[in-house]
Amino acid sequence: MAAEADVLGELRRLRTRIPQLRGALTASVDGLVLAQDASDVEPEGVCALTAAALGVALRLSDATHQGDFKELLIRGEQGYVATYTAGSTAVLTLLAEPRVNVGRLHLEGRRSSVLIGELVDAATTGAATTVRTEDL
């Protein structure tokens, strides 16, 4: 993917903005790793599971007439997994410590997912789109 370096840069900036993040991954909707900044997980497995969770979330959102899927939050004993749509072909998954401010996690995750979605969509379509972080 042509935008991989830009997406990885955004994942690293996101981890700087939220110190309680343990990892950040971007995957295609079918579970392929596009970019990752996570050291304590197996990225291919997490991205594959993200695709499976996305499939269930899409069906649940549709079955309950809630509109298009936007995000999914899982809270476990050891922290959070948050997944956000990122354009038309990708998802952003964040792994956070249990002490993370969930509001901040959503705010930054949503902003980054928009930027990453634009980068991935532009690379996928070959469009020459310039995306600046300041615009978000």
mmCIF file with all atom_site columns, N, CA and C in Angstrom, residues 19-91:
data_model
loop_
_atom_site.group_PDB
_atom_site.id
_atom_site.type_symbol
_atom_site.label_atom_id
_atom_site.label_alt_id
_atom_site.label_comp_id
_atom_site.label_asym_id
_atom_site.label_entity_id
_atom_site.label_seq_id
_atom_site.pdbx_PDB_ins_code
_atom_site.Cartn_x
_atom_site.Cartn_y
_atom_site.Cartn_z
_atom_site.occupancy
_atom_site.B_iso_or_equiv
_atom_site.pdbx_formal_charge
_atom_site.auth_seq_id
_atom_site.auth_comp_id
_atom_site.auth_asym_id
_atom_site.auth_atom_id
_atom_site.pdbx_PDB_model_num
ATOM 1   N N  . PRO A 1 19 ? -1.042  8.352   25.868 1.00 0.00 ? 19 PRO A N  1
ATOM 2   C CA . PRO A 1 19 ? 0.036   7.547   26.443 1.00 0.00 ? 19 PRO A CA 1
ATOM 3   C C  . PRO A 1 19 ? -0.408  6.169   26.940 1.00 0.00 ? 19 PRO A C  1
ATOM 4   N N  . GLN A 1 20 ? -1.691  5.990   27.225 1.00 0.00 ? 20 GLN A N  1
ATOM 5   C CA . GLN A 1 20 ? -2.183  4.707   27.721 1.00 0.00 ? 20 GLN A CA 1
ATOM 6   C C  . GLN A 1 20 ? -2.452  3.690   26.607 1.00 0.00 ? 20 GLN A C  1
ATOM 7   N N  . LEU A 1 21 ? -2.163  4.047   25.362 1.00 0.00 ? 21 LEU A N  1
ATOM 8   C CA . LEU A 1 21 ? -2.313  3.085   24.267 1.00 0.00 ? 21 LEU A CA 1
ATOM 9   C C  . LEU A 1 21 ? -1.176  2.076   24.328 1.00 0.00 ? 21 LEU A C  1
ATOM 10  N N  . ARG A 1 22 ? -1.522  0.811   24.200 1.00 0.00 ? 22 ARG A N  1
ATOM 11  C CA . ARG A 1 22 ? -0.526  -0.256  24.141 1.00 0.00 ? 22 ARG A CA 1
ATOM 12  C C  . ARG A 1 22 ? -0.276  -0.699  22.707 1.00 0.00 ? 22 ARG A C  1
ATOM 13  N N  . GLY A 1 23 ? -1.152  -0.298  21.812 1.00 0.00 ? 23 GLY A N  1
ATOM 14  C CA . GLY A 1 23 ? -0.983  -0.686  20.420 1.00 0.00 ? 23 GLY A CA 1
ATOM 15  C C  . GLY A 1 23 ? -2.012  -0.031  19.530 1.00 0.00 ? 23 GLY A C  1
ATOM 16  N N  . ALA A 1 24 ? -1.657  0.091   18.253 1.00 0.00 ? 24 ALA A N  1
ATOM 17  C CA . ALA A 1 24 ? -2.554  0.648   17.250 1.00 0.00 ? 24 ALA A CA 1
ATOM 18  C C  . ALA A 1 24 ? -2.300  -0.098  15.942 1.00 0.00 ? 24 ALA A C  1
ATOM 19  N N  . LEU A 1 25 ? -3.382  -0.542  15.315 1.00 0.00 ? 25 LEU A N  1
ATOM 20  C CA . LEU A 1 25 ? -3.266  -1.304  14.077 1.00 0.00 ? 25 LEU A CA 1
ATOM 21  C C  . LEU A 1 25 ? -4.304  -0.816  13.073 1.00 0.00 ? 25 LEU A C  1
ATOM 22  N N  . THR A 1 26 ? -3.942  -0.857  11.829 1.00 0.00 ? 26 THR A N  1
ATOM 23  C CA . THR A 1 26 ? -4.890  -0.576  10.755 1.00 0.00 ? 26 THR A CA 1
ATOM 24  C C  . THR A 1 26 ? -4.951  -1.819  9.883  1.00 0.00 ? 26 THR A C  1
ATOM 25  N N  . ALA A 1 27 ? -6.173  -2.250  9.595  1.00 0.00 ? 27 ALA A N  1
ATOM 26  C CA . ALA A 1 27 ? -6.378  -3.461  8.801  1.00 0.00 ? 27 ALA A CA 1
ATOM 27  C C  . ALA A 1 27 ? -7.364  -3.176  7.687  1.00 0.00 ? 27 ALA A C  1
ATOM 28  N N  . SER A 1 28 ? -7.286  -3.977  6.647  1.00 0.00 ? 28 SER A N  1
ATOM 29  C CA . SER A 1 28 ? -8.321  -3.937  5.626  1.00 0.00 ? 28 SER A CA 1
ATOM 30  C C  . SER A 1 28 ? -9.565  -4.597  6.228  1.00 0.00 ? 28 SER A C  1
ATOM 31  N N  . VAL A 1 29 ? -10.726 -4.343  5.638  1.00 0.00 ? 29 VAL A N  1
ATOM 32  C CA . VAL A 1 29 ? -11.950 -4.917  6.188  1.00 0.00 ? 29 VAL A CA 1
ATOM 33  C C  . VAL A 1 29 ? -11.960 -6.445  6.100  1.00 0.00 ? 29 VAL A C  1
ATOM 34  N N  . ASP A 1 30 ? -11.090 -7.012  5.279  1.00 0.00 ? 30 ASP A N  1
ATOM 35  C CA . ASP A 1 30 ? -11.003 -8.473  5.217  1.00 0.00 ? 30 ASP A CA 1
ATOM 36  C C  . ASP A 1 30 ? -9.886  -9.029  6.099  1.00 0.00 ? 30 ASP A C  1
ATOM 37  N N  . GLY A 1 31 ? -9.274  -8.196  6.950  1.00 0.00 ? 31 GLY A N  1
ATOM 38  C CA . GLY A 1 31 ? -8.363  -8.676  7.978  1.00 0.00 ? 31 GLY A CA 1
ATOM 39  C C  . GLY A 1 31 ? -6.883  -8.650  7.669  1.00 0.00 ? 31 GLY A C  1
ATOM 40  N N  . LEU A 1 32 ? -6.475  -8.023  6.575  1.00 0.00 ? 32 LEU A N  1
ATOM 41  C CA . LEU A 1 32 ? -5.048  -7.935  6.255  1.00 0.00 ? 32 LEU A CA 1
ATOM 42  C C  . LEU A 1 32 ? -4.425  -6.737  6.959  1.00 0.00 ? 32 LEU A C  1
ATOM 43  N N  . VAL A 1 33 ? -3.218  -6.911  7.499  1.00 0.00 ? 33 VAL A N  1
ATOM 44  C CA . VAL A 1 33 ? -2.515  -5.826  8.181  1.00 0.00 ? 33 VAL A CA 1
ATOM 45  C C  . VAL A 1 33 ? -2.094  -4.784  7.141  1.00 0.00 ? 33 VAL A C  1
ATOM 46  N N  . LEU A 1 34 ? -2.476  -3.526  7.382  1.00 0.00 ? 34 LEU A N  1
ATOM 47  C CA . LEU A 1 34 ? -2.036  -2.424  6.525  1.00 0.00 ? 34 LEU A CA 1
ATOM 48  C C  . LEU A 1 34 ? -0.874  -1.672  7.169  1.00 0.00 ? 34 LEU A C  1
ATOM 49  N N  . ALA A 1 35 ? -0.961  -1.478  8.489  1.00 0.00 ? 35 ALA A N  1
ATOM 50  C CA . ALA A 1 35 ? 0.111   -0.834  9.253  1.00 0.00 ? 35 ALA A CA 1
ATOM 51  C C  . ALA A 1 35 ? -0.127  -1.170  10.722 1.00 0.00 ? 35 ALA A C  1
ATOM 52  N N  . GLN A 1 36 ? 0.960   -1.264  11.486 1.00 0.00 ? 36 GLN A N  1
ATOM 53  C CA . GLN A 1 36 ? 0.785   -1.588  12.901 1.00 0.00 ? 36 GLN A CA 1
ATOM 54  C C  . GLN A 1 36 ? 1.898   -0.994  13.733 1.00 0.00 ? 36 GLN A C  1
ATOM 55  N N  . ASP A 1 37 ? 1.516   -0.583  14.933 1.00 0.00 ? 37 ASP A N  1
ATOM 56  C CA . ASP A 1 37 ? 2.456   -0.105  15.934 1.00 0.00 ? 37 ASP A CA 1
ATOM 57  C C  . ASP A 1 37 ? 2.033   -0.750  17.255 1.00 0.00 ? 37 ASP A C  1
ATOM 58  N N  . ALA A 1 38 ? 2.296   -2.029  17.357 1.00 0.00 ? 38 ALA A N  1
ATOM 59  C CA . ALA A 1 38 ? 1.911   -2.805  18.536 1.00 0.00 ? 38 ALA A CA 1
ATOM 60  C C  . ALA A 1 38 ? 2.971   -3.869  18.768 1.00 0.00 ? 38 ALA A C  1
ATOM 61  N N  . SER A 1 39 ? 3.500   -3.909  19.983 1.00 0.00 ? 39 SER A N  1
ATOM 62  C CA . SER A 1 39 ? 4.603   -4.828  20.230 1.00 0.00 ? 39 SER A CA 1
ATOM 63  C C  . SER A 1 39 ? 4.211   -6.090  20.995 1.00 0.00 ? 39 SER A C  1
ATOM 64  N N  . ASP A 1 40 ? 3.143   -6.056  21.766 1.00 0.00 ? 40 ASP A N  1
ATOM 65  C CA . ASP A 1 40 ? 2.835   -7.211  22.610 1.00 0.00 ? 40 ASP A CA 1
ATOM 66  C C  . ASP A 1 40 ? 1.698   -8.080  22.086 1.00 0.00 ? 40 ASP A C  1
ATOM 67  N N  . VAL A 1 41 ? 1.338   -7.915  20.818 1.00 0.00 ? 41 VAL A N  1
ATOM 68  C CA . VAL A 1 41 ? 0.314   -8.752  20.194 1.00 0.00 ? 41 VAL A CA 1
ATOM 69  C C  . VAL A 1 41 ? 0.812   -9.238  18.843 1.00 0.00 ? 41 VAL A C  1
ATOM 70  N N  . GLU A 1 42 ? 0.159   -10.240 18.324 1.00 0.00 ? 42 GLU A N  1
ATOM 71  C CA . GLU A 1 42 ? 0.487   -10.759 17.001 1.00 0.00 ? 42 GLU A CA 1
ATOM 72  C C  . GLU A 1 42 ? -0.419  -10.029 16.010 1.00 0.00 ? 42 GLU A C  1
ATOM 73  N N  . PRO A 1 43 ? 0.124   -9.079  15.218 1.00 0.00 ? 43 PRO A N  1
ATOM 74  C CA . PRO A 1 43 ? -0.702  -8.213  14.382 1.00 0.00 ? 43 PRO A CA 1
ATOM 75  C C  . PRO A 1 43 ? -1.616  -8.946  13.400 1.00 0.00 ? 43 PRO A C  1
ATOM 76  N N  . GLU A 1 44 ? -1.120  -10.002 12.769 1.00 0.00 ? 44 GLU A N  1
ATOM 77  C CA . GLU A 1 44 ? -1.948  -10.719 11.799 1.00 0.00 ? 44 GLU A CA 1
ATOM 78  C C  . GLU A 1 44 ? -3.180  -11.318 12.455 1.00 0.00 ? 44 GLU A C  1
ATOM 79  N N  . GLY A 1 45 ? -2.990  -11.884 13.640 1.00 0.00 ? 45 GLY A N  1
ATOM 80  C CA . GLY A 1 45 ? -4.111  -12.475 14.369 1.00 0.00 ? 45 GLY A CA 1
ATOM 81  C C  . GLY A 1 45 ? -5.112  -11.433 14.828 1.00 0.00 ? 45 GLY A C  1
ATOM 82  N N  . VAL A 1 46 ? -4.616  -10.306 15.351 1.00 0.00 ? 46 VAL A N  1
ATOM 83  C CA . VAL A 1 46 ? -5.505  -9.243  15.812 1.00 0.00 ? 46 VAL A CA 1
ATOM 84  C C  . VAL A 1 46 ? -6.298  -8.662  14.637 1.00 0.00 ? 46 VAL A C  1
ATOM 85  N N  . CYS A 1 47 ? -5.646  -8.468  13.510 1.00 0.00 ? 47 CYS A N  1
ATOM 86  C CA . CYS A 1 47 ? -6.348  -7.922  12.348 1.00 0.00 ? 47 CYS A CA 1
ATOM 87  C C  . CYS A 1 47 ? -7.388  -8.908  11.818 1.00 0.00 ? 47 CYS A C  1
ATOM 88  N N  . ALA A 1 48 ? -7.088  -10.185 11.838 1.00 0.00 ? 48 ALA A N  1
ATOM 89  C CA . ALA A 1 48 ? -8.061  -11.193 11.412 1.00 0.00 ? 48 ALA A CA 1
ATOM 90  C C  . ALA A 1 48 ? -9.258  -11.212 12.364 1.00 0.00 ? 48 ALA A C  1
ATOM 91  N N  . LEU A 1 49 ? -8.998  -11.128 13.661 1.00 0.00 ? 49 LEU A N  1
ATOM 92  C CA . LEU A 1 49 ? -10.092 -11.077 14.631 1.00 0.00 ? 49 LEU A CA 1
ATOM 93  C C  . LEU A 1 49 ? -10.898 -9.791  14.498 1.00 0.00 ? 49 LEU A C  1
ATOM 94  N N  . THR A 1 50 ? -10.217 -8.698  14.178 1.00 0.00 ? 50 THR A N  1
ATOM 95  C CA . THR A 1 50 ? -10.916 -7.436  13.954 1.00 0.00 ? 50 THR A CA 1
ATOM 96  C C  . THR A 1 50 ? -11.901 -7.573  12.797 1.00 0.00 ? 50 THR A C  1
ATOM 97  N N  . ALA A 1 51 ? -11.480 -8.232  11.720 1.00 0.00 ? 51 ALA A N  1
ATOM 98  C CA . ALA A 1 51 ? -12.370 -8.435  10.576 1.00 0.00 ? 51 ALA A CA 1
ATOM 99  C C  . ALA A 1 51 ? -13.580 -9.275  10.974 1.00 0.00 ? 51 ALA A C  1
ATOM 100 N N  . ALA A 1 52 ? -13.361 -10.300 11.796 1.00 0.00 ? 52 ALA A N  1
ATOM 101 C CA . ALA A 1 52 ? -14.471 -11.134 12.256 1.00 0.00 ? 52 ALA A CA 1
ATOM 102 C C  . ALA A 1 52 ? -15.431 -10.330 13.131 1.00 0.00 ? 52 ALA A C  1
ATOM 103 N N  . ALA A 1 53 ? -14.887 -9.538  14.055 1.00 0.00 ? 53 ALA A N  1
ATOM 104 C CA . ALA A 1 53 ? -15.719 -8.698  14.918 1.00 0.00 ? 53 ALA A CA 1
ATOM 105 C C  . ALA A 1 53 ? -16.472 -7.655  14.088 1.00 0.00 ? 53 ALA A C  1
ATOM 106 N N  . LEU A 1 54 ? -15.808 -7.126  13.082 1.00 0.00 ? 54 LEU A N  1
ATOM 107 C CA . LEU A 1 54 ? -16.441 -6.150  12.199 1.00 0.00 ? 54 LEU A CA 1
ATOM 108 C C  . LEU A 1 54 ? -17.653 -6.773  11.502 1.00 0.00 ? 54 LEU A C  1
ATOM 109 N N  . GLY A 1 55 ? -17.494 -8.000  11.022 1.00 0.00 ? 55 GLY A N  1
ATOM 110 C CA . GLY A 1 55 ? -18.608 -8.673  10.363 1.00 0.00 ? 55 GLY A CA 1
ATOM 111 C C  . GLY A 1 55 ? -19.806 -8.816  11.279 1.00 0.00 ? 55 GLY A C  1
ATOM 112 N N  . VAL A 1 56 ? -19.574 -9.217  12.530 1.00 0.00 ? 56 VAL A N  1
ATOM 113 C CA . VAL A 1 56 ? -20.654 -9.358  13.506 1.00 0.00 ? 56 VAL A CA 1
ATOM 114 C C  . VAL A 1 56 ? -21.257 -7.985  13.815 1.00 0.00 ? 56 VAL A C  1
ATOM 115 N N  . ALA A 1 57 ? -20.408 -6.983  14.012 1.00 0.00 ? 57 ALA A N  1
ATOM 116 C CA . ALA A 1 57 ? -20.894 -5.639  14.339 1.00 0.00 ? 57 ALA A CA 1
ATOM 117 C C  . ALA A 1 57 ? -21.741 -5.062  13.206 1.00 0.00 ? 57 ALA A C  1
ATOM 118 N N  . LEU A 1 58 ? -21.325 -5.288  11.976 1.00 0.00 ? 58 LEU A N  1
ATOM 119 C CA . LEU A 1 58 ? -22.112 -4.815  10.826 1.00 0.00 ? 58 LEU A CA 1
ATOM 120 C C  . LEU A 1 58 ? -23.488 -5.460  10.801 1.00 0.00 ? 58 LEU A C  1
ATOM 121 N N  . ARG A 1 59 ? -23.529 -6.751  11.026 1.00 0.00 ? 59 ARG A N  1
ATOM 122 C CA . ARG A 1 59 ? -24.808 -7.469  11.017 1.00 0.00 ? 59 ARG A CA 1
ATOM 123 C C  . ARG A 1 59 ? -25.687 -7.038  12.186 1.00 0.00 ? 59 ARG A C  1
ATOM 124 N N  . LEU A 1 60 ? -25.099 -6.857  13.358 1.00 0.00 ? 60 LEU A N  1
ATOM 125 C CA . LEU A 1 60 ? -25.861 -6.434  14.526 1.00 0.00 ? 60 LEU A CA 1
ATOM 126 C C  . LEU A 1 60 ? -26.415 -5.034  14.332 1.00 0.00 ? 60 LEU A C  1
ATOM 127 N N  . SER A 1 61 ? -25.584 -4.135  13.812 1.00 0.00 ? 61 SER A N  1
ATOM 128 C CA . SER A 1 61 ? -26.031 -2.765  13.551 1.00 0.00 ? 61 SER A CA 1
ATOM 129 C C  . SER A 1 61 ? -27.183 -2.752  12.554 1.00 0.00 ? 61 SER A C  1
ATOM 130 N N  . ASP A 1 62 ? -27.067 -3.572  11.527 1.00 0.00 ? 62 ASP A N  1
ATOM 131 C CA . ASP A 1 62 ? -28.127 -3.663  10.518 1.00 0.00 ? 62 ASP A CA 1
ATOM 132 C C  . ASP A 1 62 ? -29.400 -4.283  11.100 1.00 0.00 ? 62 ASP A C  1
ATOM 133 N N  . ALA A 1 63 ? -29.261 -5.381  11.834 1.00 0.00 ? 63 ALA A N  1
ATOM 134 C CA . ALA A 1 63 ? -30.419 -6.091  12.378 1.00 0.00 ? 63 ALA A CA 1
ATOM 135 C C  . ALA A 1 63 ? -31.192 -5.252  13.387 1.00 0.00 ? 63 ALA A C  1
ATOM 136 N N  . THR A 1 64 ? -30.504 -4.348  14.060 1.00 0.00 ? 64 THR A N  1
ATOM 137 C CA . THR A 1 64 ? -31.160 -3.504  15.065 1.00 0.00 ? 64 THR A CA 1
ATOM 138 C C  . THR A 1 64 ? -31.519 -2.120  14.526 1.00 0.00 ? 64 THR A C  1
ATOM 139 N N  . HIS A 1 65 ? -31.329 -1.940  13.224 1.00 0.00 ? 65 HIS A N  1
ATOM 140 C CA . HIS A 1 65 ? -31.687 -0.690  12.534 1.00 0.00 ? 65 HIS A CA 1
ATOM 141 C C  . HIS A 1 65 ? -30.986 0.529   13.131 1.00 0.00 ? 65 HIS A C  1
ATOM 142 N N  . GLN A 1 66 ? -29.702 0.367   13.444 1.00 0.00 ? 66 GLN A N  1
ATOM 143 C CA . GLN A 1 66 ? -28.930 1.461   14.026 1.00 0.00 ? 66 GLN A CA 1
ATOM 144 C C  . GLN A 1 66 ? -28.148 2.259   12.986 1.00 0.00 ? 66 GLN A C  1
ATOM 145 N N  . GLY A 1 67 ? -28.276 1.888   11.729 1.00 0.00 ? 67 GLY A N  1
ATOM 146 C CA . GLY A 1 67 ? -27.553 2.605   10.680 1.00 0.00 ? 67 GLY A CA 1
ATOM 147 C C  . GLY A 1 67 ? -26.196 1.984   10.425 1.00 0.00 ? 67 GLY A C  1
ATOM 148 N N  . ASP A 1 68 ? -25.381 2.690   9.656  1.00 0.00 ? 68 ASP A N  1
ATOM 149 C CA . ASP A 1 68 ? -24.056 2.193   9.304  1.00 0.00 ? 68 ASP A CA 1
ATOM 150 C C  . ASP A 1 68 ? -23.179 2.051   10.539 1.00 0.00 ? 68 ASP A C  1
ATOM 151 N N  . PHE A 1 69 ? -22.391 0.976   10.576 1.00 0.00 ? 69 PHE A N  1
ATOM 152 C CA . PHE A 1 69 ? -21.449 0.744   11.663 1.00 0.00 ? 69 PHE A CA 1
ATOM 153 C C  . PHE A 1 69 ? -20.408 1.853   11.708 1.00 0.00 ? 69 PHE A C  1
ATOM 154 N N  . LYS A 1 70 ? -20.069 2.315   12.910 1.00 0.00 ? 70 LYS A N  1
ATOM 155 C CA . LYS A 1 70 ? -19.047 3.348   13.094 1.00 0.00 ? 70 LYS A CA 1
ATOM 156 C C  . LYS A 1 70 ? -17.909 2.885   13.993 1.00 0.00 ? 70 LYS A C  1
ATOM 157 N N  . GLU A 1 71 ? -18.254 2.247   15.124 1.00 0.00 ? 71 GLU A N  1
ATOM 158 C CA . GLU A 1 71 ? -17.201 1.872   16.067 1.00 0.00 ? 71 GLU A CA 1
ATOM 159 C C  . GLU A 1 71 ? -17.679 0.772   17.002 1.00 0.00 ? 71 GLU A C  1
ATOM 160 N N  . LEU A 1 72 ? -16.690 0.117   17.599 1.00 0.00 ? 72 LEU A N  1
ATOM 161 C CA . LEU A 1 72 ? -16.938 -0.977  18.526 1.00 0.00 ? 72 LEU A CA 1
ATOM 162 C C  . LEU A 1 72 ? -15.981 -0.822  19.690 1.00 0.00 ? 72 LEU A C  1
ATOM 163 N N  . LEU A 1 73 ? -16.475 -0.966  20.916 1.00 0.00 ? 73 LEU A N  1
ATOM 164 C CA . LEU A 1 73 ? -15.629 -0.869  22.106 1.00 0.00 ? 73 LEU A CA 1
ATOM 165 C C  . LEU A 1 73 ? -15.800 -2.130  22.939 1.00 0.00 ? 73 LEU A C  1
ATOM 166 N N  . ILE A 1 74 ? -14.679 -2.756  23.269 1.00 0.00 ? 74 ILE A N  1
ATOM 167 C CA . ILE A 1 74 ? -14.676 -3.938  24.119 1.00 0.00 ? 74 ILE A CA 1
ATOM 168 C C  . ILE A 1 74 ? -13.875 -3.593  25.370 1.00 0.00 ? 74 ILE A C  1
ATOM 169 N N  . ARG A 1 75 ? -14.450 -3.873  26.523 1.00 0.00 ? 75 ARG A N  1
ATOM 170 C CA . ARG A 1 75 ? -13.751 -3.628  27.790 1.00 0.00 ? 75 ARG A CA 1
ATOM 171 C C  . ARG A 1 75 ? -13.466 -4.970  28.448 1.00 0.00 ? 75 ARG A C  1
ATOM 172 N N  . GLY A 1 76 ? -12.195 -5.227  28.668 1.00 0.00 ? 76 GLY A N  1
ATOM 173 C CA . GLY A 1 76 ? -11.775 -6.437  29.354 1.00 0.00 ? 76 GLY A CA 1
ATOM 174 C C  . GLY A 1 76 ? -11.115 -6.081  30.674 1.00 0.00 ? 76 GLY A C  1
ATOM 175 N N  . GLU A 1 77 ? -10.777 -7.075  31.453 1.00 0.00 ? 77 GLU A N  1
ATOM 176 C CA . GLU A 1 77 ? -10.132 -6.828  32.741 1.00 0.00 ? 77 GLU A CA 1
ATOM 177 C C  . GLU A 1 77 ? -8.809  -6.088  32.599 1.00 0.00 ? 77 GLU A C  1
ATOM 178 N N  . GLN A 1 78 ? -8.109  -6.316  31.494 1.00 0.00 ? 78 GLN A N  1
ATOM 179 C CA . GLN A 1 78 ? -6.788  -5.723  31.302 1.00 0.00 ? 78 GLN A CA 1
ATOM 180 C C  . GLN A 1 78 ? -6.801  -4.492  30.391 1.00 0.00 ? 78 GLN A C  1
ATOM 181 N N  . GLY A 1 79 ? -7.984  -4.031  29.981 1.00 0.00 ? 79 GLY A N  1
ATOM 182 C CA . GLY A 1 79 ? -8.031  -2.827  29.162 1.00 0.00 ? 79 GLY A CA 1
ATOM 183 C C  . GLY A 1 79 ? -9.110  -2.869  28.098 1.00 0.00 ? 79 GLY A C  1
ATOM 184 N N  . TYR A 1 80 ? -8.924  -2.025  27.093 1.00 0.00 ? 80 TYR A N  1
ATOM 185 C CA . TYR A 1 80 ? -9.932  -1.814  26.061 1.00 0.00 ? 80 TYR A CA 1
ATOM 186 C C  . TYR A 1 80 ? -9.395  -2.164  24.677 1.00 0.00 ? 80 TYR A C  1
ATOM 187 N N  . VAL A 1 81 ? -10.320 -2.590  23.823 1.00 0.00 ? 81 VAL A N  1
ATOM 188 C CA . VAL A 1 81 ? -10.075 -2.730  22.398 1.00 0.00 ? 81 VAL A CA 1
ATOM 189 C C  . VAL A 1 81 ? -11.139 -1.866  21.726 1.00 0.00 ? 81 VAL A C  1
ATOM 190 N N  . ALA A 1 82 ? -10.703 -0.884  20.959 1.00 0.00 ? 82 ALA A N  1
ATOM 191 C CA . ALA A 1 82 ? -11.629 0.002   20.256 1.00 0.00 ? 82 ALA A CA 1
ATOM 192 C C  . ALA A 1 82 ? -11.359 -0.099  18.764 1.00 0.00 ? 82 ALA A C  1
ATOM 193 N N  . THR A 1 83 ? -12.417 -0.290  17.994 1.00 0.00 ? 83 THR A N  1
ATOM 194 C CA . THR A 1 83 ? -12.299 -0.410  16.543 1.00 0.00 ? 83 THR A CA 1
ATOM 195 C C  . THR A 1 83 ? -13.190 0.631   15.892 1.00 0.00 ? 83 THR A C  1
ATOM 196 N N  . TYR A 1 84 ? -12.628 1.338   14.917 1.00 0.00 ? 84 TYR A N  1
ATOM 197 C CA . TYR A 1 84 ? -13.324 2.417   14.216 1.00 0.00 ? 84 TYR A CA 1
ATOM 198 C C  . TYR A 1 84 ? -13.249 2.191   12.712 1.00 0.00 ? 84 TYR A C  1
ATOM 199 N N  . THR A 1 85 ? -14.313 2.529   12.000 1.00 0.00 ? 85 THR A N  1
ATOM 200 C CA . THR A 1 85 ? -14.230 2.476   10.546 1.00 0.00 ? 85 THR A CA 1
ATOM 201 C C  . THR A 1 85 ? -13.206 3.516   10.101 1.00 0.00 ? 85 THR A C  1
ATOM 202 N N  . ALA A 1 86 ? -12.487 3.187   9.043  1.00 0.00 ? 86 ALA A N  1
ATOM 203 C CA . ALA A 1 86 ? -11.462 4.101   8.506  1.00 0.00 ? 86 ALA A CA 1
ATOM 204 C C  . ALA A 1 86 ? -11.634 4.119   6.985  1.00 0.00 ? 86 ALA A C  1
ATOM 205 N N  . GLY A 1 87 ? -12.510 4.962   6.526  1.00 0.00 ? 87 GLY A N  1
ATOM 206 C CA . GLY A 1 87 ? -12.794 5.010   5.099  1.00 0.00 ? 87 GLY A CA 1
ATOM 207 C C  . GLY A 1 87 ? -13.656 3.836   4.685  1.00 0.00 ? 87 GLY A C  1
ATOM 208 N N  . SER A 1 88 ? -13.609 3.520   3.413  1.00 0.00 ? 88 SER A N  1
ATOM 209 C CA . SER A 1 88 ? -14.484 2.472   2.890  1.00 0.00 ? 88 SER A CA 1
ATOM 210 C C  . SER A 1 88 ? -13.864 1.083   2.912  1.00 0.00 ? 88 SER A C  1
ATOM 211 N N  . THR A 1 89 ? -12.547 0.987   3.155  1.00 0.00 ? 89 THR A N  1
ATOM 212 C CA . THR A 1 89 ? -11.900 -0.327  3.054  1.00 0.00 ? 89 THR A CA 1
ATOM 213 C C  . THR A 1 89 ? -11.012 -0.692  4.234  1.00 0.00 ? 89 THR A C  1
ATOM 214 N N  . ALA A 1 90 ? -11.022 0.098   5.300  1.00 0.00 ? 90 ALA A N  1
ATOM 215 C CA . ALA A 1 90 ? -10.096 -0.173  6.404  1.00 0.00 ? 90 ALA A CA 1
ATOM 216 C C  . ALA A 1 90 ? -10.756 0.073   7.758  1.00 0.00 ? 90 ALA A C  1
ATOM 217 N N  . VAL A 1 91 ? -10.111 -0.458  8.789  1.00 0.00 ? 91 VAL A N  1
ATOM 218 C CA . VAL A 1 91 ? -10.523 -0.223  10.164 1.00 0.00 ? 91 VAL A CA 1
ATOM 219 C C  . VAL A 1 91 ? -9.289  0.091   11.001 1.00 0.00 ? 91 VAL A C  1
#
